[in-house]
PDB file of C-alpha atoms in Angstrom:
ATOM      1  CA  UNK Z 988     140.292  36.572   1.337  1.00 97.00           C
ATOM      2  CA  UNK Z 989     136.629  34.474   1.722  1.00 98.00           C
ATOM      3  CA  UNK Z 990     136.191  33.221   5.060  1.00 98.00           C
ATOM      4  CA  UNK Z 991     133.285  30.513   5.846  1.00 98.00           C
ATOM      5  CA  UNK Z 992     131.326  30.191   9.254  1.00 98.00           C
ATOM      6  CA  UNK Z 993     130.144  27.220  10.672  1.00 98.00           C
ATOM      7  CA  UNK Z 994     128.630  25.609  14.592  1.00 98.00           C
ATOM      8  CA  UNK Z 995     126.466  23.354  16.072  1.00 97.00           C
ATOM      9  CA  UNK Z 996     123.617  24.455  18.891  1.00 95.00           C
ATOM     10  CA  UNK Z 997     126.507  24.905  21.006  1.00 96.00           C
ATOM     11  CA  UNK Z 998     128.663  27.038  18.799  1.00 97.00           C
ATOM     12  CA  UNK Z 999     125.523  29.394  17.020  1.00 97.00           C
ATOM     13  CA  UNK Z1000     126.166  32.124  19.312  1.00 97.00           C
ATOM     14  CA  UNK Z1001     129.876  32.208  18.631  1.00 98.00           C
ATOM     15  CA  UNK Z1002     129.464  31.683  15.407  1.00 98.00           C
ATOM     16  CA  UNK Z1003     127.089  35.106  15.214  1.00 98.00           C
ATOM     17  CA  UNK Z1004     129.027  37.566  17.011  1.00 98.00           C
ATOM     18  CA  UNK Z1005     132.439  36.710  15.426  1.00 98.00           C
ATOM     19  CA  UNK Z1006     130.810  36.591  11.484  1.00 98.00           C
ATOM     20  CA  UNK Z1007     129.402  40.190  12.911  1.00 98.00           C
ATOM     21  CA  UNK Z1008     132.504  40.928  14.000  1.00 98.00           C
ATOM     22  CA  UNK Z1009     134.683  39.996  10.854  1.00 98.00           C
ATOM     23  CA  UNK Z1010     131.479  41.918   8.091  1.00 97.00           C
ATOM     24  CA  UNK Z1011     132.007  44.718   9.920  1.00 97.00           C
ATOM     25  CA  UNK Z1012     135.682  45.518  10.996  1.00 96.00           C
ATOM     26  CA  UNK Z1013     135.920  46.464   7.065  1.00 93.00           C
ATOM     27  CA  UNK Z1014     139.506  44.058   6.423  1.00 92.00           C
ATOM     28  CA  UNK Z1015     137.476  42.895   3.113  1.00 95.00           C
ATOM     29  CA  UNK Z1016     137.147  39.542   4.106  1.00 97.00           C
ATOM     30  CA  UNK Z1017     133.892  37.511   2.404  1.00 98.00           C
ATOM     31  CA  UNK Z1018     131.994  36.180   5.363  1.00 98.00           C
ATOM     32  CA  UNK Z1019     129.854  33.025   4.205  1.00 98.00           C
ATOM     33  CA  UNK Z1020     127.997  31.165   6.762  1.00 98.00           C
ATOM     34  CA  UNK Z1021     127.733  27.342   6.751  1.00 98.00           C
ATOM     35  CA  UNK Z1022     124.781  27.414   9.427  1.00 94.00           C
ATOM     36  CA  UNK Z1023     124.496  26.337  12.745  1.00 93.00           C
ATOM     37  CA  UNK Z1024     122.023  28.759  14.226  1.00 92.00           C
ATOM     38  CA  UNK Z1025     121.449  27.520  17.766  1.00 89.00           C
ATOM     39  CA  UNK Z1026     117.737  27.068  17.708  1.00 89.00           C
ATOM     40  CA  UNK Z1027     118.105  22.540  17.819  1.00 87.00           C
ATOM     41  CA  UNK Z1028     119.974  20.628  20.058  1.00 85.00           C
ATOM     42  CA  UNK Z1029     120.455  17.641  17.306  1.00 87.00           C
ATOM     43  CA  UNK Z1030     122.762  19.740  15.390  1.00 88.00           C
ATOM     44  CA  UNK Z1031     125.662  18.025  15.689  1.00 94.00           C
ATOM     45  CA  UNK Z1032     129.350  18.956  15.352  1.00 96.00           C
ATOM     46  CA  UNK Z1033     130.806  16.265  12.250  1.00 97.00           C
ATOM     47  CA  UNK Z1034     127.667  17.744   9.910  1.00 96.00           C
ATOM     48  CA  UNK Z1035     129.103  21.020  10.474  1.00 97.00           C
ATOM     49  CA  UNK Z1036     132.611  19.685  10.478  1.00 98.00           C
ATOM     50  CA  UNK Z1037     132.074  18.507   7.159  1.00 98.00           C
ATOM     51  CA  UNK Z1038     130.159  20.633   5.541  1.00 98.00           C
ATOM     52  CA  UNK Z1039     132.624  23.110   6.775  1.00 98.00           C
ATOM     53  CA  UNK Z1040     135.774  20.960   5.630  1.00 98.00           C
ATOM     54  CA  UNK Z1041     134.233  19.993   2.618  1.00 98.00           C
ATOM     55  CA  UNK Z1042     133.881  24.046   1.561  1.00 98.00           C
ATOM     56  CA  UNK Z1043     136.930  24.790   2.482  1.00 98.00           C
ATOM     57  CA  UNK Z1044     138.549  21.626   0.300  1.00 98.00           C
ATOM     58  CA  UNK Z1045     137.165  22.473  -1.986  1.00 98.00           C
ATOM     59  CA  UNK Z1046     138.715  26.346  -2.081  1.00 98.00           C
ATOM     60  CA  UNK Z1047     134.998  27.387  -2.387  1.00 98.00           C
ATOM     61  CA  UNK Z1048     136.431  28.949   0.446  1.00 98.00           C
ATOM     62  CA  UNK Z1049     139.855  30.385   1.876  1.00 98.00           C
ATOM     63  CA  UNK Z1050     139.616  30.003   5.312  1.00 98.00           C
ATOM     64  CA  UNK Z1051     137.128  28.467   7.659  1.00 98.00           C
ATOM     65  CA  UNK Z1052     136.187  29.603  11.214  1.00 98.00           C
ATOM     66  CA  UNK Z1053     134.688  26.030  13.278  1.00 98.00           C
ATOM     67  CA  UNK Z1054     133.116  25.841  16.772  1.00 98.00           C
ATOM     68  CA  UNK Z1055     131.507  23.763  19.071  1.00 97.00           C
ATOM     69  CA  UNK Z1056     131.197  23.836  22.663  1.00 97.00           C
ATOM     70  CA  UNK Z1057     135.286  22.354  23.574  1.00 98.00           C
ATOM     71  CA  UNK Z1058     135.869  22.495  19.882  1.00 98.00           C
ATOM     72  CA  UNK Z1059     137.672  19.034  20.188  1.00 98.00           C
ATOM     73  CA  UNK Z1060     134.499  16.907  18.373  1.00 97.00           C
ATOM     74  CA  UNK Z1061     134.636  19.504  15.196  1.00 98.00           C
ATOM     75  CA  UNK Z1062     138.204  19.180  15.017  1.00 98.00           C
ATOM     76  CA  UNK Z1063     139.063  15.949  14.874  1.00 98.00           C
ATOM     77  CA  UNK Z1064     136.346  15.685  13.193  1.00 98.00           C
ATOM     78  CA  UNK Z1065     137.109  18.038  10.074  1.00 98.00           C
ATOM     79  CA  UNK Z1066     140.641  16.518  10.616  1.00 97.00           C
ATOM     80  CA  UNK Z1067     139.098  13.407   8.555  1.00 97.00           C
ATOM     81  CA  UNK Z1068     138.791  15.475   5.193  1.00 97.00           C
ATOM     82  CA  UNK Z1069     141.102  15.145   3.170  1.00 97.00           C
ATOM     83  CA  UNK Z1070     142.709  18.613   2.780  1.00 97.00           C
ATOM     84  CA  UNK Z1071     142.028  20.177   6.126  1.00 98.00           C
ATOM     85  CA  UNK Z1072     144.012  21.292   8.881  1.00 98.00           C
ATOM     86  CA  UNK Z1073     142.507  22.918  11.557  1.00 98.00           C
ATOM     87  CA  UNK Z1074     143.526  23.040  15.354  1.00 98.00           C
ATOM     88  CA  UNK Z1075     141.643  24.098  18.663  1.00 98.00           C
ATOM     89  CA  UNK Z1076     143.332  27.486  19.094  1.00 98.00           C
ATOM     90  CA  UNK Z1077     142.660  29.474  22.238  1.00 98.00           C
ATOM     91  CA  UNK Z1078     145.484  31.517  22.375  1.00 98.00           C
ATOM     92  CA  UNK Z1079     146.495  33.902  19.444  1.00 98.00           C
ATOM     93  CA  UNK Z1080     150.299  32.388  19.359  1.00 98.00           C
ATOM     94  CA  UNK Z1081     148.679  29.037  18.139  1.00 98.00           C
ATOM     95  CA  UNK Z1082     146.233  30.422  15.599  1.00 98.00           C
ATOM     96  CA  UNK Z1083     148.697  32.213  13.877  1.00 98.00           C
ATOM     97  CA  UNK Z1084     152.015  30.026  14.085  1.00 98.00           C
ATOM     98  CA  UNK Z1085     149.405  26.864  12.918  1.00 98.00           C
ATOM     99  CA  UNK Z1086     149.300  28.675   9.682  1.00 98.00           C
ATOM    100  CA  UNK Z1087     153.092  29.782   9.554  1.00 98.00           C
ATOM    101  CA  UNK Z1088     154.574  26.338  10.501  1.00 98.00           C
ATOM    102  CA  UNK Z1089     151.683  23.956   9.690  1.00 97.00           C
ATOM    103  CA  UNK Z1090     149.329  25.801   6.682  1.00 98.00           C
ATOM    104  CA  UNK Z1091     146.213  25.435   9.164  1.00 98.00           C
ATOM    105  CA  UNK Z1092     143.281  26.271   7.103  1.00 98.00           C
ATOM    106  CA  UNK Z1093     141.004  26.052   9.746  1.00 98.00           C
ATOM    107  CA  UNK Z1094     140.610  27.917  12.512  1.00 98.00           C
ATOM    108  CA  UNK Z1095     138.715  25.227  15.624  1.00 98.00           C
ATOM    109  CA  UNK Z1096     137.025  27.176  18.300  1.00 98.00           C
ATOM    110  CA  UNK Z1097     134.917  26.163  21.378  1.00 98.00           C
ATOM    111  CA  UNK Z1098     132.782  28.472  22.909  1.00 98.00           C
ATOM    112  CA  UNK Z1099     132.456  26.931  26.497  1.00 98.00           C
ATOM    113  CA  UNK Z1100     136.370  27.558  27.032  1.00 98.00           C
ATOM    114  CA  UNK Z1101     137.199  30.966  25.574  1.00 98.00           C
ATOM    115  CA  UNK Z1102     135.330  34.059  25.690  1.00 97.00           C
ATOM    116  CA  UNK Z1103     133.785  36.223  23.208  1.00 98.00           C
ATOM    117  CA  UNK Z1104     136.802  38.762  23.175  1.00 98.00           C
ATOM    118  CA  UNK Z1105     139.959  36.350  23.601  1.00 98.00           C
ATOM    119  CA  UNK Z1106     138.234  34.282  20.440  1.00 98.00           C
ATOM    120  CA  UNK Z1107     137.888  37.783  18.213  1.00 98.00           C
ATOM    121  CA  UNK Z1108     141.631  38.141  18.298  1.00 98.00           C
ATOM    122  CA  UNK Z1109     142.253  34.048  17.691  1.00 98.00           C
ATOM    123  CA  UNK Z1110     140.405  34.671  14.712  1.00 98.00           C
ATOM    124  CA  UNK Z1111     142.278  38.350  13.624  1.00 98.00           C
ATOM    125  CA  UNK Z1112     145.532  36.371  14.477  1.00 98.00           C
ATOM    126  CA  UNK Z1113     144.663  33.604  12.207  1.00 98.00           C
ATOM    127  CA  UNK Z1114     143.832  34.912   9.291  1.00 98.00           C
ATOM    128  CA  UNK Z1115     146.555  37.536   9.125  1.00 98.00           C
ATOM    129  CA  UNK Z1116     148.854  35.040   9.180  1.00 98.00           C
ATOM    130  CA  UNK Z1117     150.416  33.175   6.234  1.00 98.00           C
ATOM    131  CA  UNK Z1118     152.558  30.224   5.960  1.00 98.00           C
ATOM    132  CA  UNK Z1119     156.129  30.546   5.581  1.00 97.00           C
ATOM    133  CA  UNK Z1120     157.162  28.637   3.638  1.00 96.00           C
ATOM    134  CA  UNK Z1121     160.181  28.254   4.958  1.00 97.00           C
ATOM    135  CA  UNK Z1122     161.923  24.814   4.279  1.00 98.00           C
ATOM    136  CA  UNK Z1123     161.131  22.945   7.586  1.00 97.00           C
ATOM    137  CA  UNK Z1124     158.189  23.834   7.505  1.00 97.00           C
ATOM    138  CA  UNK Z1125     157.289  22.897   3.743  1.00 96.00           C
ATOM    139  CA  UNK Z1126     159.174  19.613   4.426  1.00 97.00           C
ATOM    140  CA  UNK Z1127     157.124  18.934   7.961  1.00 96.00           C
ATOM    141  CA  UNK Z1128     153.511  20.009   5.712  1.00 96.00           C
ATOM    142  CA  UNK Z1129     154.591  17.076   3.357  1.00 95.00           C
ATOM    143  CA  UNK Z1130     155.390  14.255   5.459  1.00 95.00           C
ATOM    144  CA  UNK Z1131     151.652  15.569   7.255  1.00 95.00           C
ATOM    145  CA  UNK Z1132     149.859  15.391   3.618  1.00 95.00           C
ATOM    146  CA  UNK Z1133     152.196  12.180   2.949  1.00 94.00           C
ATOM    147  CA  UNK Z1134     150.427  10.246   5.425  1.00 93.00           C
ATOM    148  CA  UNK Z1135     146.837  12.661   5.260  1.00 93.00           C
ATOM    149  CA  UNK Z1136     147.490   9.607   1.236  1.00 92.00           C
ATOM    150  CA  UNK Z1137     147.753   6.775   2.963  1.00 88.00           C
ATOM    151  CA  UNK Z1138     144.277   7.070   4.504  1.00 68.00           C
TER     152      UNK Z1138
END
């Protein structure tokens, strides 16, 4: 799986740690860094949310991990992009259930809210999950996509 990471100034350190851990885990994922090195306090979350969101929506990555201070702003911004489904998940249940039921393709984390170990567990749960394809989830996703297409 191709997994892209991006973060604003507040999320850069956590992004780097999670990227490193994923690369070192030997799970066979291709890890892509779309930036945010933390050096510029004017690195704003909408810029990195858009970069990552467009990358995933275009199929250049299968999944994405997006990080800002709380996760909220980045999630809001990324969800404006057609084809992106993301949510702030600070627990493993939400991280895998968002994929299984909602076909979530970007995991958003808040570096000021979650520590590195629980964040890593969320990434593992997110990447290990697959969309269930159950009729009720397909039906609900279809309704979400219809709302998106009206926008």
